[in-house]
Short mmCIF file of N, CA, C and O in Angstrom, two decimals:
data_model
loop_
_atom_site.label_atom_id
_atom_site.label_comp_id
_atom_site.label_asym_id
_atom_site.label_seq_id
_atom_site.Cartn_x
_atom_site.Cartn_y
_atom_site.Cartn_z
N UNK A 161 88.12 -80.22 -33.09
CA UNK A 161 89.38 -80.11 -32.57
C UNK A 161 89.51 -81.34 -33.34
O UNK A 161 89.58 -82.13 -34.44
N UNK A 162 91.17 -81.23 -33.80
CA UNK A 162 92.49 -82.17 -34.23
C UNK A 162 93.28 -81.90 -34.16
O UNK A 162 93.66 -82.26 -32.82
N UNK A 163 93.47 -83.59 -33.04
CA UNK A 163 94.54 -84.71 -33.37
C UNK A 163 95.82 -85.14 -34.15
O UNK A 163 95.25 -85.10 -35.52
N UNK A 164 97.25 -84.65 -34.56
CA UNK A 164 98.36 -84.33 -35.30
C UNK A 164 99.06 -85.27 -34.76
O UNK A 164 99.56 -85.05 -33.68
N UNK A 165 99.85 -85.71 -35.61
CA UNK A 165 100.38 -86.49 -35.05
C UNK A 165 101.84 -86.94 -36.74
O UNK A 165 100.99 -87.13 -37.70
N UNK A 166 102.80 -86.59 -36.39
CA UNK A 166 103.79 -86.51 -37.18
C UNK A 166 104.71 -87.73 -36.81
O UNK A 166 104.45 -88.59 -36.17
N UNK A 167 105.16 -88.22 -38.61
CA UNK A 167 106.21 -89.22 -38.46
C UNK A 167 106.83 -88.77 -40.03
O UNK A 167 107.33 -88.28 -40.51
N UNK A 168 108.08 -89.49 -39.59
CA UNK A 168 108.63 -90.20 -41.71
C UNK A 168 110.15 -89.23 -41.16
O UNK A 168 111.33 -88.84 -42.11
N UNK A 169 110.82 -88.65 -40.15
CA UNK A 169 111.55 -88.67 -39.36
C UNK A 169 112.72 -88.77 -39.25
O UNK A 169 112.36 -90.32 -39.33
N UNK A 170 114.32 -89.19 -38.25
CA UNK A 170 115.08 -89.86 -39.25
C UNK A 170 116.02 -88.37 -39.28
O UNK A 170 116.97 -87.91 -39.24
N UNK A 171 117.75 -89.72 -38.86
CA UNK A 171 118.63 -89.29 -39.49
C UNK A 171 119.42 -88.92 -40.60
O UNK A 171 119.57 -90.23 -41.71
N UNK A 172 119.66 -88.32 -41.39
CA UNK A 172 120.31 -88.14 -42.64
C UNK A 172 121.92 -87.11 -43.00
O UNK A 172 122.17 -86.70 -42.06
N UNK A 173 122.28 -87.99 -44.10
CA UNK A 173 123.95 -86.44 -44.51
C UNK A 173 122.81 -85.29 -45.26
O UNK A 173 122.27 -85.85 -45.81
N UNK A 174 123.99 -84.65 -44.54
CA UNK A 174 123.55 -84.18 -45.44
C UNK A 174 123.91 -83.62 -47.06
O UNK A 174 124.19 -84.32 -47.93
N UNK A 175 122.86 -82.57 -47.18
CA UNK A 175 122.68 -83.28 -49.18
C UNK A 175 121.06 -83.59 -49.53
O UNK A 175 121.41 -84.01 -50.41
N UNK A 176 120.66 -85.12 -48.40
CA UNK A 176 120.07 -86.09 -48.46
C UNK A 176 118.71 -85.02 -48.17
O UNK A 176 118.58 -83.69 -48.13
N UNK A 177 118.00 -85.67 -48.61
CA UNK A 177 116.69 -86.12 -48.48
C UNK A 177 115.09 -86.28 -47.08
O UNK A 177 115.08 -87.70 -47.19
N UNK A 178 114.45 -85.42 -47.36
CA UNK A 178 113.88 -86.59 -45.51
C UNK A 178 111.87 -85.86 -46.07
O UNK A 178 111.89 -85.27 -46.29
N UNK A 179 110.93 -86.60 -46.27
CA UNK A 179 109.82 -86.49 -45.96
C UNK A 179 108.82 -86.83 -44.65
O UNK A 179 108.89 -88.34 -44.88
N UNK A 180 108.52 -85.38 -44.04
CA UNK A 180 107.91 -85.66 -42.96
C UNK A 180 106.48 -85.63 -43.51
O UNK A 180 105.28 -85.54 -44.34
N UNK A 181 105.74 -86.35 -42.69
CA UNK A 181 104.27 -86.80 -43.25
C UNK A 181 104.18 -86.53 -41.47
O UNK A 181 103.71 -86.22 -40.11
N UNK A 182 102.13 -85.33 -41.54
CA UNK A 182 101.14 -85.28 -40.39
C UNK A 182 99.80 -85.30 -40.12
O UNK A 182 99.88 -84.96 -41.47
N UNK A 183 99.83 -86.24 -39.96
CA UNK A 183 97.79 -87.63 -39.61
C UNK A 183 97.37 -86.82 -39.22
O UNK A 183 97.95 -86.67 -37.45
N UNK A 184 95.56 -86.72 -39.26
CA UNK A 184 95.19 -85.34 -38.17
C UNK A 184 93.92 -86.72 -38.32
O UNK A 184 93.62 -87.05 -39.60
N UNK A 185 93.72 -86.46 -36.92
CA UNK A 185 92.09 -87.46 -37.02
C UNK A 185 90.71 -86.22 -37.07
O UNK A 185 91.59 -84.99 -36.72
N UNK A 186 89.43 -86.67 -37.20
CA UNK A 186 88.93 -86.03 -37.56
C UNK A 186 87.94 -85.57 -38.70
O UNK A 186 88.69 -85.67 -39.77
N UNK A 187 86.98 -84.75 -38.94
CA UNK A 187 86.05 -84.62 -39.73
C UNK A 187 86.86 -83.91 -40.90
O UNK A 187 85.82 -82.92 -41.95
N UNK A 188 87.45 -82.64 -39.46
CA UNK A 188 87.38 -81.60 -39.65
C UNK A 188 88.46 -80.49 -40.68
O UNK A 188 89.23 -79.42 -40.52
N UNK A 189 89.46 -81.37 -41.01
CA UNK A 189 91.13 -80.79 -41.49
C UNK A 189 91.00 -79.58 -42.95
O UNK A 189 91.99 -79.49 -42.42
N UNK A 190 89.65 -79.74 -43.51
CA UNK A 190 89.85 -79.31 -45.16
C UNK A 190 89.83 -78.54 -44.14
O UNK A 190 89.99 -77.28 -45.41
N UNK A 191 89.23 -77.69 -42.78
CA UNK A 191 88.54 -76.11 -42.13
C UNK A 191 90.17 -75.74 -42.04
O UNK A 191 89.80 -74.41 -41.53
N UNK A 192 90.92 -76.79 -41.57
CA UNK A 192 92.42 -75.88 -41.54
C UNK A 192 93.56 -75.83 -41.24
O UNK A 192 93.23 -76.48 -43.04
N UNK A 193 94.19 -74.44 -41.90
CA UNK A 193 95.62 -73.73 -42.14
C UNK A 193 95.91 -74.88 -41.06
O UNK A 193 96.03 -75.17 -40.61
N UNK A 194 97.41 -75.24 -42.48
CA UNK A 194 98.50 -76.29 -41.01
C UNK A 194 100.06 -75.65 -41.46
O UNK A 194 100.31 -74.86 -42.59
N UNK A 195 100.63 -75.42 -40.85
CA UNK A 195 101.51 -75.12 -40.61
C UNK A 195 103.47 -76.43 -39.95
O UNK A 195 102.63 -77.79 -39.89
N UNK A 196 104.44 -76.23 -40.72
CA UNK A 196 105.68 -76.78 -40.00
C UNK A 196 106.73 -76.09 -38.66
O UNK A 196 106.83 -74.94 -39.98
N UNK A 197 106.30 -76.42 -38.47
CA UNK A 197 107.58 -75.45 -37.82
C UNK A 197 108.14 -76.06 -37.14
O UNK A 197 109.33 -77.22 -37.33
N UNK A 198 110.41 -76.01 -36.34
CA UNK A 198 110.69 -76.57 -35.79
C UNK A 198 111.55 -75.94 -35.23
O UNK A 198 111.65 -74.28 -34.85
N UNK A 199 111.42 -76.41 -34.29
CA UNK A 199 112.77 -76.69 -32.89
C UNK A 199 113.68 -77.38 -32.28
O UNK A 199 113.99 -78.35 -32.21
N UNK A 200 115.38 -76.30 -32.93
CA UNK A 200 116.93 -77.22 -32.87
C UNK A 200 116.65 -76.61 -30.86
O UNK A 200 117.03 -75.29 -30.39
N UNK A 201 117.98 -77.76 -30.20
CA UNK A 201 118.26 -77.11 -29.33
C UNK A 201 118.65 -76.07 -29.44
O UNK A 201 119.10 -75.28 -29.18
N UNK A 202 118.18 -75.46 -27.85
CA UNK A 202 118.70 -74.09 -27.10
C UNK A 202 118.00 -72.31 -27.75
O UNK A 202 118.33 -72.04 -27.70
N UNK A 203 117.31 -73.48 -29.00
CA UNK A 203 116.89 -72.48 -29.50
C UNK A 203 115.27 -71.83 -29.31
O UNK A 203 114.28 -73.37 -29.30
N UNK A 204 114.66 -71.67 -30.08
CA UNK A 204 113.43 -71.19 -29.87
C UNK A 204 113.09 -71.85 -31.58
O UNK A 204 113.44 -72.01 -32.98
N UNK A 205 111.09 -71.77 -30.51
CA UNK A 205 110.41 -72.38 -31.70
C UNK A 205 109.82 -71.78 -32.98
O UNK A 205 109.89 -70.63 -32.97
N UNK A 206 110.40 -72.08 -34.82
CA UNK A 206 110.55 -71.07 -36.02
C UNK A 206 109.63 -71.54 -37.01
O UNK A 206 109.79 -73.09 -36.64
N UNK A 207 108.83 -70.83 -37.53
CA UNK A 207 108.22 -71.05 -38.66
C UNK A 207 109.33 -72.07 -39.58
O UNK A 207 109.94 -71.43 -39.64
N UNK A 208 107.92 -72.71 -40.17
CA UNK A 208 109.08 -73.24 -41.77
C UNK A 208 108.15 -73.41 -42.52
O UNK A 208 108.47 -72.76 -43.63
N UNK A 209 106.47 -73.00 -42.97
CA UNK A 209 106.37 -73.19 -43.55
C UNK A 209 104.55 -73.87 -43.93
O UNK A 209 104.26 -73.92 -42.53
N UNK A 210 103.65 -72.97 -44.51
CA UNK A 210 102.31 -73.04 -43.80
C UNK A 210 102.17 -72.93 -45.27
O UNK A 210 102.23 -72.68 -46.39
N UNK A 211 100.55 -73.08 -45.38
CA UNK A 211 99.60 -74.27 -46.46
C UNK A 211 98.03 -73.76 -45.95
O UNK A 211 97.55 -74.44 -44.85
N UNK A 212 97.24 -73.04 -47.10
CA UNK A 212 95.63 -72.96 -47.04
C UNK A 212 94.71 -74.24 -46.58
O UNK A 212 95.42 -75.04 -47.15
N UNK A 213 93.74 -74.01 -46.85
CA UNK A 213 93.20 -74.88 -46.46
C UNK A 213 92.81 -76.24 -47.25
O UNK A 213 92.60 -76.71 -47.84
N UNK A 214 92.19 -74.80 -48.71
CA UNK A 214 92.57 -76.32 -50.41
C UNK A 214 94.21 -76.58 -50.49
O UNK A 214 94.37 -77.66 -51.89
N UNK A 215 94.96 -75.72 -49.64
CA UNK A 215 96.27 -76.15 -50.39
C UNK A 215 97.32 -75.11 -51.41
O UNK A 215 97.55 -75.56 -52.30
N UNK A 216 96.61 -74.00 -52.52
CA UNK A 216 96.31 -73.08 -53.87
C UNK A 216 97.71 -72.49 -53.20
O UNK A 216 97.78 -72.04 -53.94
N UNK A 217 97.90 -72.18 -51.44
CA UNK A 217 98.53 -71.14 -52.05
C UNK A 217 99.34 -71.97 -50.57
O UNK A 217 99.44 -72.37 -49.24
N UNK A 218 100.72 -71.62 -50.54
CA UNK A 218 102.14 -71.49 -49.36
C UNK A 218 102.08 -70.65 -48.94
O UNK A 218 102.48 -69.23 -49.56
N UNK A 219 103.19 -70.74 -47.28
CA UNK A 219 104.17 -69.77 -46.65
C UNK A 219 105.31 -70.16 -46.95
O UNK A 219 104.91 -71.04 -46.38
N UNK A 220 106.67 -69.84 -46.83
CA UNK A 220 107.80 -70.76 -46.48
C UNK A 220 108.90 -69.04 -46.26
O UNK A 220 109.20 -68.27 -46.66
N UNK A 221 109.72 -70.00 -44.51
CA UNK A 221 110.89 -68.66 -44.35
C UNK A 221 111.80 -69.28 -45.48
O UNK A 221 111.69 -70.42 -46.01
N UNK A 222 112.10 -68.15 -45.19
CA UNK A 222 112.79 -67.47 -46.69
C UNK A 222 113.80 -68.58 -46.56
O UNK A 222 114.87 -69.08 -46.98
N UNK A 223 114.54 -68.56 -44.89
CA UNK A 223 116.34 -69.84 -44.50
C UNK A 223 116.01 -71.33 -45.55
O UNK A 223 116.57 -72.24 -45.68
N UNK A 224 114.92 -71.63 -45.58
CA UNK A 224 113.79 -72.89 -45.88
C UNK A 224 114.00 -73.12 -48.09
O UNK A 224 112.97 -74.01 -48.20
N UNK A 225 113.38 -71.81 -47.72
CA UNK A 225 112.02 -71.77 -49.29
C UNK A 225 112.87 -71.82 -50.25
O UNK A 225 114.76 -71.88 -50.57
N UNK A 226 112.44 -72.86 -52.09
CA UNK A 226 113.31 -73.53 -52.19
C UNK A 226 114.67 -75.17 -52.18
O UNK A 226 114.25 -75.15 -53.18
N UNK A 227 114.36 -75.21 -50.68
CA UNK A 227 114.10 -76.66 -50.53
C UNK A 227 113.60 -77.20 -49.91
O UNK A 227 113.21 -78.37 -50.47
N UNK A 228 112.68 -77.03 -49.35
CA UNK A 228 111.69 -77.58 -48.69
C UNK A 228 109.56 -76.42 -49.83
O UNK A 228 109.61 -76.15 -50.07
N UNK A 229 109.03 -77.73 -49.03
CA UNK A 229 107.98 -77.70 -49.91
C UNK A 229 106.15 -78.88 -49.12
O UNK A 229 106.64 -79.65 -49.06
N UNK A 230 105.65 -78.25 -48.52
CA UNK A 230 105.37 -78.28 -47.94
C UNK A 230 103.55 -78.24 -49.64
O UNK A 230 103.40 -77.98 -49.69
N UNK A 231 102.10 -79.89 -48.56
CA UNK A 231 101.53 -79.81 -49.72
C UNK A 231 101.01 -81.02 -48.18
O UNK A 231 100.66 -80.89 -47.25
N UNK A 232 99.23 -80.48 -48.94
CA UNK A 232 98.25 -81.88 -47.94
C UNK A 232 97.23 -82.64 -48.95
O UNK A 232 97.43 -82.49 -51.23
N UNK A 233 96.63 -83.05 -48.45
CA UNK A 233 95.69 -84.12 -48.65
C UNK A 233 94.34 -84.45 -47.91
O UNK A 233 94.83 -84.91 -47.57
N UNK A 234 93.51 -83.96 -48.11
CA UNK A 234 92.62 -83.08 -47.70
C UNK A 234 91.37 -85.14 -47.20
O UNK A 234 91.14 -84.74 -46.47
N UNK A 235 92.13 -85.71 -49.23
CA UNK A 235 90.62 -86.85 -49.05
C UNK A 235 92.10 -88.49 -48.19
O UNK A 235 90.62 -89.00 -47.30
N UNK A 236 92.58 -88.02 -47.41
CA UNK A 236 94.30 -89.16 -46.83
C UNK A 236 94.45 -87.80 -45.26
O UNK A 236 94.60 -88.13 -44.55
N UNK A 237 93.30 -86.80 -44.95
CA UNK A 237 93.82 -85.80 -43.91
C UNK A 237 94.94 -85.69 -43.46
O UNK A 237 95.72 -86.48 -42.26
N UNK A 238 96.17 -85.25 -44.72
CA UNK A 238 97.36 -85.52 -43.69
C UNK A 238 98.27 -84.68 -44.23
O UNK A 238 97.53 -83.50 -45.73
N UNK A 239 99.02 -83.44 -44.09
CA UNK A 239 99.73 -82.75 -45.33
C UNK A 239 100.94 -82.95 -44.00
O UNK A 239 101.59 -83.32 -43.41
N UNK A 240 102.53 -82.79 -45.16
CA UNK A 240 103.66 -83.29 -45.87
C UNK A 240 104.65 -82.24 -45.67
O UNK A 240 104.70 -80.92 -46.76
N UNK A 241 105.74 -82.40 -45.28
CA UNK A 241 106.75 -81.65 -45.60
C UNK A 241 107.72 -82.39 -46.80
O UNK A 241 108.45 -82.95 -46.06
N UNK A 242 108.05 -81.80 -47.38
CA UNK A 242 109.47 -82.27 -48.23
C UNK A 242 110.62 -81.44 -48.11
O UNK A 242 110.43 -80.77 -48.11
N UNK A 243 111.92 -82.34 -47.28
CA UNK A 243 112.65 -80.91 -47.41
C UNK A 243 113.90 -82.04 -48.21
O UNK A 243 114.67 -83.07 -48.40
N UNK A 244 114.75 -81.98 -49.20
CA UNK A 244 115.73 -81.71 -49.81
C UNK A 244 116.86 -80.93 -49.77
O UNK A 244 116.76 -80.31 -49.05
N UNK A 245 118.11 -81.37 -49.88
CA UNK A 245 119.15 -80.44 -49.61
C UNK A 245 119.08 -80.14 -48.05
O UNK A 245 119.51 -79.19 -48.09
N UNK A 246 119.37 -81.28 -47.33
CA UNK A 246 119.82 -80.70 -46.11
C UNK A 246 120.96 -80.72 -45.90
O UNK A 246 121.68 -80.97 -46.22
N UNK A 247 121.06 -80.11 -44.95
CA UNK A 247 122.00 -79.06 -43.79
C UNK A 247 122.16 -78.84 -43.02
O UNK A 247 120.58 -79.91 -41.51
N UNK A 248 123.13 -79.09 -41.33
CA UNK A 248 122.87 -79.45 -40.40
C UNK A 248 122.23 -78.98 -39.52
O UNK A 248 122.01 -79.30 -38.91
N UNK A 249 122.52 -77.67 -40.77
CA UNK A 249 121.20 -76.65 -39.07
C UNK A 249 119.96 -76.20 -39.86
O UNK A 249 119.14 -75.72 -39.07
N UNK A 250 119.64 -77.62 -39.93
CA UNK A 250 118.06 -77.78 -40.66
C UNK A 250 117.95 -79.88 -39.44
O UNK A 250 116.33 -79.51 -39.48
N UNK A 251 119.13 -79.62 -38.50
CA UNK A 251 118.82 -80.33 -37.48
C UNK A 251 118.22 -79.81 -36.49
O UNK A 251 117.75 -78.75 -35.73
N UNK A 252 116.88 -80.63 -36.09
CA UNK A 252 115.89 -80.13 -34.69
C UNK A 252 114.61 -80.58 -35.49
O UNK A 252 114.37 -82.12 -35.72
N UNK A 253 114.09 -80.37 -34.45
CA UNK A 253 112.42 -81.46 -33.87
C UNK A 253 111.74 -80.67 -33.96
O UNK A 253 111.48 -79.05 -34.55
N UNK A 254 110.61 -81.41 -35.46
CA UNK A 254 109.52 -81.49 -36.44
C UNK A 254 108.48 -81.26 -35.53
O UNK A 254 108.00 -82.02 -35.96
N UNK A 255 107.58 -79.97 -35.90
CA UNK A 255 106.14 -79.67 -35.78
C UNK A 255 105.80 -79.84 -36.07
O UNK A 255 105.27 -78.25 -36.97
N UNK A 256 104.01 -79.64 -36.88
CA UNK A 256 102.06 -79.05 -37.80
C UNK A 256 101.76 -78.83 -37.42
O UNK A 256 101.22 -79.21 -35.07
N UNK A 257 101.15 -78.10 -37.18
CA UNK A 257 99.90 -77.16 -36.75
C UNK A 257 98.75 -76.95 -36.86
O UNK A 257 99.02 -76.69 -38.49
N UNK A 258 97.93 -77.11 -36.58
CA UNK A 258 96.59 -75.88 -37.26
C UNK A 258 95.85 -74.86 -36.59
O UNK A 258 96.12 -74.78 -35.82
N UNK A 259 95.49 -74.03 -37.10
CA UNK A 259 95.31 -73.10 -37.17
C UNK A 259 93.34 -72.32 -38.11
O UNK A 259 93.68 -73.28 -38.74
N UNK A 260 92.94 -71.70 -37.92
CA UNK A 260 91.47 -71.98 -38.40
C UNK A 260 91.68 -71.01 -39.13
O UNK A 260 91.20 -71.22 -40.24
N UNK A 261 92.75 -69.62 -39.74
CA UNK A 261 93.14 -69.59 -40.80
C UNK A 261 94.48 -68.65 -40.00
O UNK A 261 95.01 -68.26 -39.83
N UNK A 262 95.10 -69.00 -41.66
CA UNK A 262 96.34 -67.50 -42.31
C UNK A 262 96.86 -68.17 -42.51
O UNK A 262 97.08 -69.44 -41.96
N UNK A 263 98.45 -67.45 -42.94
CA UNK A 263 99.65 -67.84 -43.28
C UNK A 263 100.34 -67.93 -42.55
O UNK A 263 101.13 -67.75 -43.45
N UNK A 264 100.64 -66.94 -41.59
CA UNK A 264 100.85 -65.97 -40.50
C UNK A 264 102.37 -67.07 -40.05
O UNK A 264 101.48 -67.83 -40.05
N UNK A 265 103.93 -66.58 -39.21
CA UNK A 265 104.00 -67.24 -39.10
C UNK A 265 104.49 -67.78 -37.71
O UNK A 265 105.36 -68.17 -36.38
N UNK A 266 103.74 -67.06 -36.60
CA UNK A 266 103.48 -67.03 -35.33
C UNK A 266 102.83 -67.64 -35.14
O UNK A 266 102.33 -68.77 -35.61
N UNK A 267 104.37 -68.36 -34.44
CA UNK A 267 103.12 -69.77 -34.08
C UNK A 267 102.14 -69.83 -32.37
O UNK A 267 101.12 -70.70 -32.00
N UNK A 268 102.57 -68.90 -32.22
CA UNK A 268 101.11 -67.60 -31.49
C UNK A 268 99.71 -68.67 -31.16
O UNK A 268 98.97 -68.52 -30.83
N UNK A 269 99.59 -68.31 -33.17
CA UNK A 269 98.13 -68.44 -33.68
C UNK A 269 97.63 -69.86 -34.00
O UNK A 269 96.75 -70.28 -34.33
N UNK A 270 98.20 -71.22 -33.70
CA UNK A 270 98.12 -71.97 -33.92
C UNK A 270 97.47 -72.98 -33.01
O UNK A 270 98.20 -72.87 -31.59
N UNK A 271 96.24 -73.41 -32.49
CA UNK A 271 95.81 -73.87 -32.26
C UNK A 271 96.02 -75.30 -31.82
O UNK A 271 95.93 -76.14 -30.56
N UNK A 272 96.21 -76.35 -32.47
CA UNK A 272 96.56 -77.69 -32.19
C UNK A 272 97.85 -77.77 -33.45
O UNK A 272 98.53 -77.93 -34.11
N UNK A 273 98.92 -78.62 -31.58
CA UNK A 273 100.43 -78.82 -32.50
C UNK A 273 100.20 -80.87 -32.29
O UNK A 273 100.05 -81.77 -31.23
N UNK A 274 101.12 -81.08 -32.87
CA UNK A 274 101.69 -82.64 -32.63
C UNK A 274 102.78 -83.10 -31.60
O UNK A 274 103.29 -82.09 -31.62
N UNK A 275 103.01 -84.12 -31.75
CA UNK A 275 104.10 -83.78 -30.48
C UNK A 275 105.58 -83.97 -30.73
O UNK A 275 106.61 -84.97 -30.82
N UNK A 276 105.27 -83.89 -32.10
CA UNK A 276 106.94 -83.27 -32.85
C UNK A 276 107.93 -84.68 -33.68
O UNK A 276 107.68 -86.14 -33.47
N UNK A 277 109.22 -84.74 -33.98
CA UNK A 277 109.44 -86.61 -35.44
C UNK A 277 110.82 -85.28 -35.49
O UNK A 277 111.18 -84.10 -36.06
N UNK A 278 112.29 -85.85 -34.92
CA UNK A 278 113.39 -85.13 -34.97
C UNK A 278 114.37 -85.21 -36.16
O UNK A 278 114.24 -86.64 -36.89
N UNK A 279 114.58 -84.72 -36.85
CA UNK A 279 114.80 -84.66 -37.67
C UNK A 279 116.74 -84.27 -37.42
O UNK A 279 116.95 -83.28 -37.07
N UNK A 280 117.80 -84.84 -37.99
CA UNK A 280 119.16 -85.05 -37.42
C UNK A 280 119.57 -84.90 -38.78
O UNK A 280 119.65 -86.05 -39.97
N UNK A 281 120.77 -84.47 -39.28
CA UNK A 281 121.30 -83.88 -40.80
C UNK A 281 122.56 -83.82 -39.71
O UNK A 281 123.21 -82.73 -39.51
N UNK A 282 123.83 -84.65 -40.42
CA UNK A 282 125.32 -84.82 -40.52
C UNK A 282 126.02 -84.55 -41.17
O UNK A 282 125.28 -84.70 -42.38
N UNK A 283 127.15 -83.80 -40.79
CA UNK A 283 128.24 -83.47 -42.38
C UNK A 283 128.84 -84.78 -42.74
O UNK A 283 128.53 -85.57 -41.48
#
């Protein structure tokens, strides 16, 4: 089992940057694929990015490709999401999640979730 805690959210102007971090507890962090999702008010939760156990392969949603980057540090039990060129439509609660395997975008396959961190992008 793994517990996840996100941090780094906040308010930023359009065009700005934020770096989200997710800290995981437990010794088995490196055995999980990790992902980031987001949920805007009134919308369903959507996939943002995912990364393999070693960090060697990543997957991104089309809407954020080229602007966001996911990375992980297995020694520190963290997974980060660097967000650049932020847009008002990026405003959402961002969640990190863990699953046993797979880079697919379905949130149903993720087993563990953090509590989320709010990102607000003003125009």
